[in-house]
PDB file of C-alpha atoms in Angstrom:
ATOM      1  CA  PRO A   1      -2.540 -18.052 -19.883  1.00 50.00           C
ATOM      2  CA  VAL A   2      -2.245 -15.043 -20.943  1.00 51.00           C
ATOM      3  CA  ALA A   3      -0.844 -13.542 -23.547  1.00 52.00           C
ATOM      4  CA  ALA A   4       2.676 -11.585 -24.232  1.00 59.00           C
ATOM      5  CA  THR A   5       0.425  -8.523 -25.683  1.00 74.00           C
ATOM      6  CA  GLU A   6      -1.927  -8.391 -22.661  1.00 84.00           C
ATOM      7  CA  THR A   7      -2.237  -5.037 -20.547  1.00 88.00           C
ATOM      8  CA  ILE A   8      -3.757  -2.586 -18.284  1.00 89.00           C
ATOM      9  CA  ALA A   9      -4.315   0.166 -17.402  1.00 87.00           C
ATOM     10  CA  ALA A  10      -1.542   2.434 -16.808  1.00 88.00           C
ATOM     11  CA  ALA A  11      -4.155   4.253 -14.497  1.00 85.00           C
ATOM     12  CA  MET A  12      -4.782   0.878 -12.042  1.00 85.00           C
ATOM     13  CA  VAL A  13      -0.908   0.815 -12.224  1.00 88.00           C
ATOM     14  CA  LEU A  14      -0.543   3.143 -10.542  1.00 89.00           C
ATOM     15  CA  ARG A  15      -2.695   2.970  -7.394  1.00 88.00           C
ATOM     16  CA  LEU A  16      -0.804   0.414  -6.242  1.00 92.00           C
ATOM     17  CA  VAL A  17       2.766   3.241  -6.915  1.00 90.00           C
ATOM     18  CA  ARG A  18       0.039   5.402  -4.694  1.00 89.00           C
ATOM     19  CA  LEU A  19      -0.626   2.455  -1.655  1.00 91.00           C
ATOM     20  CA  LEU A  20       3.301   1.599  -1.711  1.00 91.00           C
ATOM     21  CA  GLN A  21       4.744   5.507  -1.435  1.00 89.00           C
ATOM     22  CA  ALA A  22       1.633   6.448   1.484  1.00 88.00           C
ATOM     23  CA  ARG A  23       3.123   3.138   3.910  1.00 89.00           C
ATOM     24  CA  GLN A  24       7.196   4.684   2.920  1.00 90.00           C
ATOM     25  CA  VAL A  25       7.947   1.810   0.370  1.00 92.00           C
ATOM     26  CA  ALA A  26       9.969   3.976  -2.162  1.00 91.00           C
ATOM     27  CA  ALA A  27       8.679   2.298  -5.362  1.00 91.00           C
ATOM     28  CA  GLU A  28      10.829   2.987  -8.242  1.00 92.00           C
ATOM     29  CA  PRO A  29      13.320   0.057  -7.538  1.00 92.00           C
ATOM     30  CA  LEU A  30       9.721  -1.864  -7.368  1.00 93.00           C
ATOM     31  CA  LEU A  31       9.211  -0.533 -10.191  1.00 93.00           C
ATOM     32  CA  ALA A  32      12.636  -1.017 -12.165  1.00 92.00           C
ATOM     33  CA  ARG A  33      12.703  -4.767 -11.329  1.00 91.00           C
ATOM     34  CA  ALA A  34       9.033  -5.447 -12.757  1.00 91.00           C
ATOM     35  CA  GLY A  35      10.450  -3.139 -15.785  1.00 90.00           C
ATOM     36  CA  LEU A  36       9.342  -0.140 -15.344  1.00 90.00           C
ATOM     37  CA  SER A  37       9.407   3.631 -14.082  1.00 89.00           C
ATOM     38  CA  LEU A  38       7.336   6.100 -12.715  1.00 86.00           C
ATOM     39  CA  ALA A  39       7.827   7.969 -16.327  1.00 84.00           C
ATOM     40  CA  ALA A  40       6.279   5.240 -18.278  1.00 83.00           C
ATOM     41  CA  LEU A  41       2.848   5.040 -16.197  1.00 85.00           C
ATOM     42  CA  GLN A  42       2.236   8.625 -16.468  1.00 77.00           C
ATOM     43  CA  PRO A  43       0.721   9.004 -20.157  1.00 71.00           C
ATOM     44  CA  SER A  44      -3.238   9.282 -19.604  1.00 66.00           C
ATOM     45  CA  ALA A  45      -3.327   6.019 -22.329  1.00 75.00           C
ATOM     46  CA  ALA A  46       0.203   3.805 -21.129  1.00 86.00           C
ATOM     47  CA  ARG A  47      -0.644   0.649 -21.162  1.00 90.00           C
ATOM     48  CA  VAL A  48       1.271  -1.655 -18.372  1.00 91.00           C
ATOM     49  CA  THR A  49       1.710  -5.910 -19.692  1.00 91.00           C
ATOM     50  CA  TYR A  50      -0.136  -7.772 -17.707  1.00 91.00           C
ATOM     51  CA  ALA A  51       3.290  -9.959 -16.625  1.00 91.00           C
ATOM     52  CA  ALA A  52       4.622  -6.878 -14.997  1.00 92.00           C
ATOM     53  CA  THR A  53       1.790  -5.506 -13.077  1.00 93.00           C
ATOM     54  CA  ASP A  54       1.902  -9.147 -11.720  1.00 93.00           C
ATOM     55  CA  GLN A  55       6.324  -8.814 -10.997  1.00 94.00           C
ATOM     56  CA  LEU A  56       5.367  -5.713  -9.223  1.00 94.00           C
ATOM     57  CA  LEU A  57       2.512  -7.013  -7.433  1.00 95.00           C
ATOM     58  CA  GLU A  58       4.168  -9.784  -5.624  1.00 95.00           C
ATOM     59  CA  ALA A  59       7.104  -7.458  -4.488  1.00 94.00           C
ATOM     60  CA  ALA A  60       4.087  -5.245  -3.210  1.00 95.00           C
ATOM     61  CA  ALA A  61       3.160  -8.338  -0.835  1.00 95.00           C
ATOM     62  CA  GLU A  62       6.886  -8.851  -0.571  1.00 94.00           C
ATOM     63  CA  GLN A  63       6.997  -5.731   1.357  1.00 94.00           C
ATOM     64  CA  LEU A  64       3.859  -5.436   2.411  1.00 94.00           C
ATOM     65  CA  GLY A  65       2.360  -8.737   2.910  1.00 94.00           C
ATOM     66  CA  ALA A  66      -0.156 -10.243   1.272  1.00 95.00           C
ATOM     67  CA  ASN A  67      -3.077 -10.702   3.769  1.00 94.00           C
ATOM     68  CA  GLY A  68      -5.139  -7.666   2.889  1.00 94.00           C
ATOM     69  CA  LEU A  69      -3.567  -6.178   0.100  1.00 95.00           C
ATOM     70  CA  GLY A  70      -6.428  -6.111  -2.034  1.00 95.00           C
ATOM     71  CA  LEU A  71      -8.743  -5.024   0.601  1.00 95.00           C
ATOM     72  CA  THR A  72      -6.396  -1.523   0.913  1.00 93.00           C
ATOM     73  CA  LEU A  73      -5.749  -1.636  -2.722  1.00 92.00           C
ATOM     74  CA  ALA A  74      -9.281  -1.127  -3.162  1.00 91.00           C
ATOM     75  CA  GLN A  75      -9.534   1.857  -1.159  1.00 87.00           C
ATOM     76  CA  THR A  76      -6.228   3.408  -2.974  1.00 84.00           C
ATOM     77  CA  ARG A  77      -8.066   4.028  -6.059  1.00 68.00           C
ATOM     78  CA  SER A  78      -8.426   7.609  -7.770  1.00 61.00           C
ATOM     79  CA  ASP A  79     -10.986  10.140  -9.626  1.00 53.00           C
ATOM     80  CA  GLU A  80      -8.871   8.931 -12.546  1.00 57.00           C
ATOM     81  CA  SER A  81      -9.245   5.237 -12.441  1.00 55.00           C
ATOM     82  CA  TYR A  82     -11.348   4.482 -14.301  1.00 61.00           C
ATOM     83  CA  GLY A  83     -12.319   7.313 -16.420  1.00 64.00           C
ATOM     84  CA  ALA A  84     -15.326   6.985 -18.564  1.00 68.00           C
ATOM     85  CA  ALA A  85     -16.040   3.010 -17.999  1.00 70.00           C
ATOM     86  CA  GLY A  86     -16.017   4.344 -14.386  1.00 72.00           C
ATOM     87  CA  LEU A  87     -18.239   7.678 -15.381  1.00 74.00           C
ATOM     88  CA  LEU A  88     -20.925   5.497 -17.393  1.00 77.00           C
ATOM     89  CA  LEU A  89     -21.153   3.295 -13.809  1.00 80.00           C
ATOM     90  CA  VAL A  90     -22.633   6.302 -12.260  1.00 77.00           C
ATOM     91  CA  THR A  91     -25.305   6.924 -15.114  1.00 77.00           C
ATOM     92  CA  GLY A  92     -27.231   3.374 -15.116  1.00 79.00           C
ATOM     93  CA  SER A  93     -30.588   3.958 -13.723  1.00 83.00           C
ATOM     94  CA  THR A  94     -29.717   1.688 -11.548  1.00 91.00           C
ATOM     95  CA  PHE A  95     -26.764  -0.840 -10.392  1.00 91.00           C
ATOM     96  CA  ARG A  96     -27.565  -3.733 -13.011  1.00 93.00           C
ATOM     97  CA  GLN A  97     -27.765  -1.569 -15.825  1.00 91.00           C
ATOM     98  CA  GLY A  98     -24.734   0.698 -15.178  1.00 88.00           C
ATOM     99  CA  LEU A  99     -22.104  -2.432 -14.346  1.00 90.00           C
ATOM    100  CA  SER A 100     -23.267  -4.172 -17.306  1.00 90.00           C
ATOM    101  CA  ARG A 101     -22.933  -0.502 -19.695  1.00 87.00           C
ATOM    102  CA  SER A 102     -19.556  -0.237 -17.253  1.00 87.00           C
ATOM    103  CA  LEU A 103     -18.462  -4.191 -18.550  1.00 87.00           C
ATOM    104  CA  GLY A 104     -19.380  -3.489 -21.854  1.00 85.00           C
ATOM    105  CA  TYR A 105     -15.908  -1.176 -21.871  1.00 83.00           C
ATOM    106  CA  GLN A 106     -14.158  -2.918 -19.175  1.00 85.00           C
ATOM    107  CA  ARG A 107     -10.799  -3.164 -22.107  1.00 81.00           C
ATOM    108  CA  LEU A 108     -10.370   0.559 -21.051  1.00 79.00           C
ATOM    109  CA  TRP A 109      -9.158  -0.744 -17.612  1.00 80.00           C
ATOM    110  CA  GLY A 110      -7.239  -4.116 -19.423  1.00 81.00           C
ATOM    111  CA  ASP A 111      -7.306  -6.840 -21.786  1.00 80.00           C
ATOM    112  CA  GLY A 112      -9.749  -9.724 -21.152  1.00 74.00           C
ATOM    113  CA  GLU A 113     -12.273 -10.743 -19.622  1.00 74.00           C
ATOM    114  CA  ARG A 114     -11.698  -9.518 -16.495  1.00 88.00           C
ATOM    115  CA  PHE A 115     -15.163  -9.149 -15.795  1.00 92.00           C
ATOM    116  CA  ALA A 116     -19.102 -10.933 -16.157  1.00 94.00           C
ATOM    117  CA  LEU A 117     -21.689 -10.263 -14.720  1.00 94.00           C
ATOM    118  CA  LEU A 118     -24.093 -13.007 -14.637  1.00 95.00           C
ATOM    119  CA  PRO A 119     -27.564 -14.723 -13.266  1.00 94.00           C
ATOM    120  CA  VAL A 120     -27.271 -16.172 -10.721  1.00 94.00           C
ATOM    121  CA  GLY A 121     -30.873 -17.527  -9.802  1.00 93.00           C
ATOM    122  CA  ASN A 122     -33.136 -14.800  -9.023  1.00 92.00           C
ATOM    123  CA  ASP A 123     -29.929 -12.736  -7.950  1.00 95.00           C
ATOM    124  CA  CYS A 124     -27.004 -11.597 -10.071  1.00 95.00           C
ATOM    125  CA  ALA A 125     -23.267 -12.111  -9.267  1.00 97.00           C
ATOM    126  CA  VAL A 126     -20.114 -10.436 -10.565  1.00 96.00           C
ATOM    127  CA  ARG A 127     -17.275 -13.037 -11.142  1.00 97.00           C
ATOM    128  CA  PHE A 128     -13.580 -11.875 -11.771  1.00 95.00           C
ATOM    129  CA  ARG A 129     -10.977 -13.684 -14.271  1.00 93.00           C
ATOM    130  CA  HIS A 130      -6.703 -12.083 -14.034  1.00 91.00           C
ATOM    131  CA  PRO A 131      -5.471 -12.880 -17.132  1.00 87.00           C
ATOM    132  CA  GLY A 132      -1.730 -12.496 -15.629  1.00 83.00           C
ATOM    133  CA  GLN A 133      -0.328 -16.021 -14.588  1.00 87.00           C
ATOM    134  CA  SER A 134       1.088 -15.150 -11.495  1.00 92.00           C
ATOM    135  CA  ARG A 135      -1.104 -17.097  -8.240  1.00 94.00           C
ATOM    136  CA  MET A 136      -0.611 -14.258  -5.887  1.00 96.00           C
ATOM    137  CA  ALA A 137      -1.168 -12.029  -7.886  1.00 95.00           C
ATOM    138  CA  GLY A 138      -4.464 -13.483  -9.204  1.00 95.00           C
ATOM    139  CA  ALA A 139      -5.710 -13.340  -5.223  1.00 97.00           C
ATOM    140  CA  ILE A 140      -4.505 -10.021  -4.621  1.00 96.00           C
ATOM    141  CA  ALA A 141      -6.098  -8.385  -7.692  1.00 95.00           C
ATOM    142  CA  ALA A 142      -9.294 -10.904  -7.346  1.00 96.00           C
ATOM    143  CA  GLU A 143     -10.048  -9.705  -3.576  1.00 97.00           C
ATOM    144  CA  CYS A 144      -9.094  -6.288  -5.236  1.00 95.00           C
ATOM    145  CA  ALA A 145     -11.315  -6.585  -7.829  1.00 94.00           C
ATOM    146  CA  LEU A 146     -14.727  -7.558  -5.644  1.00 97.00           C
ATOM    147  CA  VAL A 147     -13.583  -5.603  -2.833  1.00 96.00           C
ATOM    148  CA  GLU A 148     -14.064  -2.794  -5.155  1.00 92.00           C
ATOM    149  CA  VAL A 149     -17.621  -3.759  -6.933  1.00 94.00           C
ATOM    150  CA  LEU A 150     -19.332  -3.861  -3.823  1.00 95.00           C
ATOM    151  CA  GLU A 151     -17.946  -0.282  -2.323  1.00 91.00           C
ATOM    152  CA  GLY A 152     -19.518   0.381  -5.460  1.00 89.00           C
ATOM    153  CA  LEU A 153     -22.869  -1.107  -4.743  1.00 92.00           C
ATOM    154  CA  ARG A 154     -22.614   0.346  -1.231  1.00 92.00           C
ATOM    155  CA  ALA A 155     -22.371   4.347  -2.723  1.00 85.00           C
ATOM    156  CA  LEU A 156     -24.564   5.032  -5.309  1.00 87.00           C
ATOM    157  CA  VAL A 157     -27.397   2.169  -3.822  1.00 91.00           C
ATOM    158  CA  GLU A 158     -27.095   1.246  -0.254  1.00 92.00           C
ATOM    159  CA  PRO A 159     -24.052   2.109   2.815  1.00 91.00           C
ATOM    160  CA  ASP A 160     -24.986  -0.876   4.505  1.00 94.00           C
ATOM    161  CA  ALA A 161     -25.101  -3.626   1.488  1.00 96.00           C
ATOM    162  CA  VAL A 162     -24.044  -7.298   2.510  1.00 97.00           C
ATOM    163  CA  PRO A 163     -23.173  -9.262  -0.814  1.00 98.00           C
ATOM    164  CA  LEU A 164     -25.267 -13.196  -0.602  1.00 97.00           C
ATOM    165  CA  GLY A 165     -21.677 -14.985  -1.021  1.00 97.00           C
ATOM    166  CA  VAL A 166     -18.608 -13.972  -1.634  1.00 98.00           C
ATOM    167  CA  ASP A 167     -15.923 -17.048  -3.423  1.00 98.00           C
ATOM    168  CA  PHE A 168     -12.215 -17.105  -4.309  1.00 98.00           C
ATOM    169  CA  THR A 169      -9.899 -19.339  -5.990  1.00 97.00           C
ATOM    170  CA  HIS A 170      -7.214 -18.805  -3.747  1.00 97.00           C
ATOM    171  CA  ALA A 171      -6.151 -19.907  -0.681  1.00 97.00           C
ATOM    172  CA  PRO A 172      -6.600 -17.525   2.267  1.00 96.00           C
ATOM    173  CA  LEU A 173      -3.486 -15.423   2.219  1.00 95.00           C
ATOM    174  CA  GLY A 174      -3.665 -14.496   5.838  1.00 92.00           C
ATOM    175  CA  ASP A 175      -6.951 -13.857   8.677  1.00 91.00           C
ATOM    176  CA  VAL A 176      -9.864 -14.185   7.030  1.00 93.00           C
ATOM    177  CA  GLU A 177     -11.378 -12.157   9.246  1.00 94.00           C
ATOM    178  CA  VAL A 178     -10.250  -9.087   7.250  1.00 92.00           C
ATOM    179  CA  LEU A 179     -12.611  -9.334   4.999  1.00 96.00           C
ATOM    180  CA  ALA A 180     -15.005 -11.302   6.983  1.00 96.00           C
ATOM    181  CA  ASP A 181     -15.852  -7.991   8.695  1.00 96.00           C
ATOM    182  CA  HIS A 182     -15.606  -5.698   5.565  1.00 96.00           C
ATOM    183  CA  PHE A 183     -17.862  -8.311   3.173  1.00 97.00           C
ATOM    184  CA  GLY A 184     -20.053  -8.370   5.915  1.00 97.00           C
ATOM    185  CA  VAL A 185     -20.335 -12.200   5.036  1.00 97.00           C
ATOM    186  CA  VAL A 186     -17.150 -14.871   5.865  1.00 97.00           C
ATOM    187  CA  PRO A 187     -15.622 -15.283   2.167  1.00 98.00           C
ATOM    188  CA  ARG A 188     -14.945 -18.746   0.353  1.00 97.00           C
ATOM    189  CA  PHE A 189     -11.547 -20.180  -0.531  1.00 98.00           C
ATOM    190  CA  GLU A 190     -11.032 -22.866  -2.812  1.00 97.00           C
ATOM    191  CA  GLN A 191     -14.215 -22.072  -5.219  1.00 97.00           C
ATOM    192  CA  ALA A 192     -14.601 -22.562  -8.607  1.00 96.00           C
ATOM    193  CA  GLU A 193     -14.633 -19.136  -9.435  1.00 97.00           C
ATOM    194  CA  ASN A 194     -13.230 -15.705  -7.677  1.00 98.00           C
ATOM    195  CA  ARG A 195     -17.128 -13.871  -7.804  1.00 98.00           C
ATOM    196  CA  ILE A 196     -19.541 -12.316  -5.184  1.00 98.00           C
ATOM    197  CA  VAL A 197     -22.924 -12.438  -5.470  1.00 98.00           C
ATOM    198  CA  LEU A 198     -25.459  -9.792  -4.900  1.00 97.00           C
ATOM    199  CA  PRO A 199     -28.638  -9.197  -4.499  1.00 96.00           C
ATOM    200  CA  THR A 200     -31.760  -8.914  -7.362  1.00 95.00           C
ATOM    201  CA  HIS A 201     -33.124  -6.115  -4.684  1.00 94.00           C
ATOM    202  CA  LEU A 202     -30.132  -4.018  -4.375  1.00 95.00           C
ATOM    203  CA  VAL A 203     -29.204  -4.144  -7.873  1.00 94.00           C
ATOM    204  CA  ASN A 204     -32.082  -3.139 -10.162  1.00 94.00           C
ATOM    205  CA  ARG A 205     -33.036  -0.775  -6.940  1.00 92.00           C
ATOM    206  CA  PRO A 206     -32.256   3.460  -8.132  1.00 87.00           C
ATOM    207  CA  MET A 207     -28.684   4.492  -8.001  1.00 84.00           C
ATOM    208  CA  HIS A 208     -27.973   8.102  -6.342  1.00 74.00           C
ATOM    209  CA  ALA A 209     -25.975   9.380  -9.523  1.00 60.00           C
ATOM    210  CA  PHE A 210     -25.609  12.708  -7.973  1.00 59.00           C
ATOM    211  CA  ARG A 211     -25.374  15.612 -10.447  1.00 60.00           C
ATOM    212  CA  ASP A 212     -22.203  16.782  -8.650  1.00 59.00           C
ATOM    213  CA  LEU A 213     -20.990  14.167  -9.290  1.00 62.00           C
ATOM    214  CA  ILE A 214     -20.878  13.293 -12.311  1.00 66.00           C
ATOM    215  CA  GLY A 215     -20.236  17.019 -12.992  1.00 66.00           C
ATOM    216  CA  ALA A 216     -16.724  16.804 -11.486  1.00 63.00           C
ATOM    217  CA  ALA A 217     -16.053  13.002 -13.740  1.00 65.00           C
ATOM    218  CA  LEU A 218     -17.174  14.986 -17.220  1.00 68.00           C
ATOM    219  CA  GLU A 219     -14.954  18.289 -15.691  1.00 68.00           C
ATOM    220  CA  ARG A 220     -11.391  15.905 -15.391  1.00 64.00           C
ATOM    221  CA  GLN A 221     -12.706  14.859 -19.150  1.00 66.00           C
ATOM    222  CA  ALA A 222     -12.379  17.270 -20.501  1.00 70.00           C
ATOM    223  CA  ALA A 223      -9.595  18.938 -19.010  1.00 66.00           C
ATOM    224  CA  ARG A 224      -7.563  15.726 -19.356  1.00 63.00           C
ATOM    225  CA  ALA A 225      -8.784  16.108 -23.178  1.00 68.00           C
ATOM    226  CA  LEU A 226      -7.850  19.447 -23.667  1.00 64.00           C
ATOM    227  CA  SER A 227      -4.368  18.631 -21.665  1.00 61.00           C
ATOM    228  CA  LEU A 228      -3.961  16.336 -25.623  1.00 62.00           C
ATOM    229  CA  LEU A 229      -3.858  19.449 -27.168  1.00 63.00           C
ATOM    230  CA  PRO A 230      -1.371  21.427 -28.537  1.00 60.00           C
ATOM    231  CA  ALA A 231      -0.456  24.513 -26.775  1.00 57.00           C
ATOM    232  CA  LYS A 232      -1.104  27.662 -27.435  1.00 60.00           C
ATOM    233  CA  ASP A 233       1.675  29.536 -25.510  1.00 71.00           C
ATOM    234  CA  SER A 234       4.239  27.134 -24.155  1.00 85.00           C
ATOM    235  CA  MET A 235       3.556  26.291 -20.033  1.00 90.00           C
ATOM    236  CA  VAL A 236       5.754  28.504 -18.433  1.00 90.00           C
ATOM    237  CA  ALA A 237       4.644  31.122 -20.280  1.00 88.00           C
ATOM    238  CA  ARG A 238       1.326  30.666 -18.932  1.00 88.00           C
ATOM    239  CA  VAL A 239       2.051  30.006 -16.016  1.00 90.00           C
ATOM    240  CA  GLN A 240       4.515  32.886 -15.505  1.00 89.00           C
ATOM    241  CA  PRO A 241       1.548  35.806 -15.370  1.00 88.00           C
ATOM    242  CA  LEU A 242      -0.234  33.626 -11.737  1.00 87.00           C
ATOM    243  CA  LEU A 243       3.302  34.400  -9.876  1.00 88.00           C
ATOM    244  CA  ALA A 244       4.205  38.048 -10.924  1.00 82.00           C
ATOM    245  CA  ASP A 245       2.854  39.605  -7.807  1.00 77.00           C
ATOM    246  CA  GLU A 246       2.523  39.050  -4.042  1.00 73.00           C
ATOM    247  CA  GLN A 247      -0.891  37.484  -4.694  1.00 76.00           C
ATOM    248  CA  GLY A 248       0.516  34.502  -6.762  1.00 78.00           C
ATOM    249  CA  LEU A 249       3.287  33.642  -4.693  1.00 82.00           C
ATOM    250  CA  SER A 250       0.435  32.676  -2.175  1.00 82.00           C
ATOM    251  CA  ARG A 251       0.014  30.190  -4.775  1.00 86.00           C
ATOM    252  CA  SER A 252      -0.033  26.369  -4.272  1.00 90.00           C
ATOM    253  CA  LEU A 253       1.270  24.257  -7.784  1.00 92.00           C
ATOM    254  CA  ALA A 254      -1.768  23.073  -7.277  1.00 91.00           C
ATOM    255  CA  ASP A 255      -4.088  27.010  -7.591  1.00 89.00           C
ATOM    256  CA  VAL A 256      -2.062  27.816 -10.652  1.00 90.00           C
ATOM    257  CA  ALA A 257      -3.356  24.179 -12.248  1.00 90.00           C
ATOM    258  CA  GLU A 258      -6.558  24.688 -10.952  1.00 88.00           C
ATOM    259  CA  ALA A 259      -6.566  28.512 -12.668  1.00 86.00           C
ATOM    260  CA  LEU A 260      -4.925  26.590 -16.266  1.00 87.00           C
ATOM    261  CA  ARG A 261      -7.598  24.150 -15.835  1.00 83.00           C
ATOM    262  CA  VAL A 262      -5.148  21.121 -16.042  1.00 87.00           C
ATOM    263  CA  SER A 263      -3.967  18.556 -13.318  1.00 89.00           C
ATOM    264  CA  SER A 264      -1.204  18.906 -11.192  1.00 90.00           C
ATOM    265  CA  ARG A 265       0.761  16.135 -12.503  1.00 90.00           C
ATOM    266  CA  THR A 266      -0.662  17.111 -15.405  1.00 90.00           C
ATOM    267  CA  LEU A 267       1.619  21.141 -14.414  1.00 91.00           C
ATOM    268  CA  GLN A 268       4.580  19.497 -13.854  1.00 92.00           C
ATOM    269  CA  ARG A 269       5.335  17.391 -16.942  1.00 91.00           C
ATOM    270  CA  ARG A 270       4.738  20.038 -19.092  1.00 90.00           C
ATOM    271  CA  LEU A 271       7.312  21.895 -17.731  1.00 92.00           C
ATOM    272  CA  ARG A 272       9.010  19.490 -17.546  1.00 92.00           C
ATOM    273  CA  GLN A 273       9.106  19.435 -20.728  1.00 89.00           C
ATOM    274  CA  GLU A 274      10.502  22.407 -21.017  1.00 90.00           C
ATOM    275  CA  GLN A 275      13.011  22.336 -19.361  1.00 91.00           C
ATOM    276  CA  SER A 276      11.475  24.588 -15.879  1.00 93.00           C
ATOM    277  CA  SER A 277       9.532  22.764 -12.929  1.00 94.00           C
ATOM    278  CA  PHE A 278       7.039  25.128 -10.692  1.00 93.00           C
ATOM    279  CA  GLU A 279      10.002  25.507  -7.807  1.00 92.00           C
ATOM    280  CA  GLN A 280      12.013  27.364 -10.151  1.00 93.00           C
ATOM    281  CA  LEU A 281       9.373  29.939 -11.696  1.00 93.00           C
ATOM    282  CA  VAL A 282       8.372  30.489  -8.377  1.00 91.00           C
ATOM    283  CA  ASP A 283      12.279  31.353  -8.015  1.00 90.00           C
ATOM    284  CA  GLU A 284      12.992  33.463 -10.603  1.00 91.00           C
ATOM    285  CA  ALA A 285       9.041  35.059  -9.296  1.00 90.00           C
ATOM    286  CA  ARG A 286      10.958  36.521  -6.109  1.00 88.00           C
ATOM    287  CA  GLN A 287      13.743  37.507  -7.776  1.00 89.00           C
ATOM    288  CA  THR A 288      12.165  40.139 -10.153  1.00 88.00           C
ATOM    289  CA  GLN A 289       9.657  40.704  -7.352  1.00 87.00           C
ATOM    290  CA  ALA A 290      12.474  41.009  -4.756  1.00 86.00           C
ATOM    291  CA  LEU A 291      14.636  43.835  -6.828  1.00 86.00           C
ATOM    292  CA  ALA A 292      11.800  45.908  -7.912  1.00 82.00           C
ATOM    293  CA  LEU A 293      10.935  46.033  -3.642  1.00 81.00           C
ATOM    294  CA  GLU A 294      14.313  46.569  -3.322  1.00 83.00           C
ATOM    295  CA  ARG A 295      15.453  49.583  -5.922  1.00 79.00           C
ATOM    296  CA  LEU A 296      11.989  51.243  -4.233  1.00 77.00           C
ATOM    297  CA  GLY A 297      14.725  51.161  -0.488  1.00 80.00           C
ATOM    298  CA  THR A 298      11.968  48.582   1.066  1.00 82.00           C
ATOM    299  CA  PRO A 299      13.344  47.592   4.024  1.00 83.00           C
ATOM    300  CA  ALA A 300      14.777  43.616   3.999  1.00 85.00           C
ATOM    301  CA  LYS A 301      12.231  42.057   6.588  1.00 85.00           C
ATOM    302  CA  GLU A 302       9.809  43.855   4.615  1.00 83.00           C
ATOM    303  CA  ILE A 303      10.610  42.051   1.518  1.00 85.00           C
ATOM    304  CA  ALA A 304      11.673  38.445   3.127  1.00 84.00           C
ATOM    305  CA  PHE A 305       7.291  38.660   4.709  1.00 81.00           C
ATOM    306  CA  ARG A 306       5.937  40.241   1.359  1.00 83.00           C
ATOM    307  CA  LEU A 307       7.900  37.602  -0.733  1.00 85.00           C
ATOM    308  CA  GLY A 308       6.445  34.679   1.384  1.00 83.00           C
ATOM    309  CA  PHE A 309      10.252  34.002   3.132  1.00 82.00           C
ATOM    310  CA  GLN A 310      10.462  32.305   6.636  1.00 79.00           C
ATOM    311  CA  ASP A 311      12.925  35.415   7.875  1.00 81.00           C
ATOM    312  CA  PRO A 312      15.621  37.928   6.313  1.00 84.00           C
ATOM    313  CA  SER A 313      17.995  34.938   6.739  1.00 88.00           C
ATOM    314  CA  ALA A 314      16.617  33.446   3.846  1.00 87.00           C
ATOM    315  CA  LEU A 315      15.899  36.048   1.654  1.00 87.00           C
ATOM    316  CA  SER A 316      19.549  36.481   2.312  1.00 88.00           C
ATOM    317  CA  ARG A 317      20.600  32.782   1.363  1.00 89.00           C
ATOM    318  CA  ALA A 318      18.122  33.713  -2.123  1.00 88.00           C
ATOM    319  CA  ARG A 319      20.242  36.326  -2.517  1.00 88.00           C
ATOM    320  CA  ARG A 320      23.385  34.652  -2.257  1.00 87.00           C
ATOM    321  CA  ARG A 321      21.875  32.752  -4.486  1.00 87.00           C
ATOM    322  CA  TRP A 322      20.716  34.275  -7.153  1.00 88.00           C
ATOM    323  CA  ARG A 323      23.427  36.250  -7.785  1.00 83.00           C
ATOM    324  CA  LYS A 324      25.851  32.750  -8.738  1.00 74.00           C
TER     325      LYS A 324
END
């Protein structure tokens, strides 16, 4: 049985939250049922117990259906899902080497022996074990994990790669055609272990480790490390100059975050910590610029247009709010 202290990276759980949100399912009540919250998942080093993760997976299966959920979850990932361990994969000279190197740091994703790279005759297999106790959660996690291995092989070596075989310990969660279409082979169920068998000629082939891919990953790592350093100025003070003119008001949250070399999520979190928000700062900048233009005798219609209001009536409503 899994130890109560064993955990998984919150970044992996956030993928499930994003999937729920994409399917128009409110994630917060399901998180609460598992004793979690969105705020608890946000810090880059946050961890979640397998017990809570299993509860959330079971709740997601109730809402979305278990059939094909692991496949969909595998395809719902972001650049931050795997962090440094994922970067190690793409820097290997071959897929086998990159995978072996990456799995050496798999505890960054989750405790316990989750993945193992094993020989199968002249070929090799990636075995997966879910440390949690829920059979349903374990089945979904296993399907997700083996799809991800194949997705990596297809992205880095051969787009049309087909495994020699795919085994799962659980019974089918529904129509197996969806998984069979994706893998290119019909999976076997109720087997001794979860594994995907890969041909040697593919895993030993050099990978297409694109310079841009590696550079972007390293830049994200640097930006994340920079965001954890003590700020010399408050985040509010750093954002305000970027909104101080009409061109600045046209900037989106993502534009401002990029200018400050932080992620949009980090920018929002830092502003919340300072009892502010991006929307509030934009509103304050509009108020300052509207007053300056009024003093110059600029017509209301022109002010509305220049400051990004839909029409003069929207500017009038904003003025009434500003006077309160």
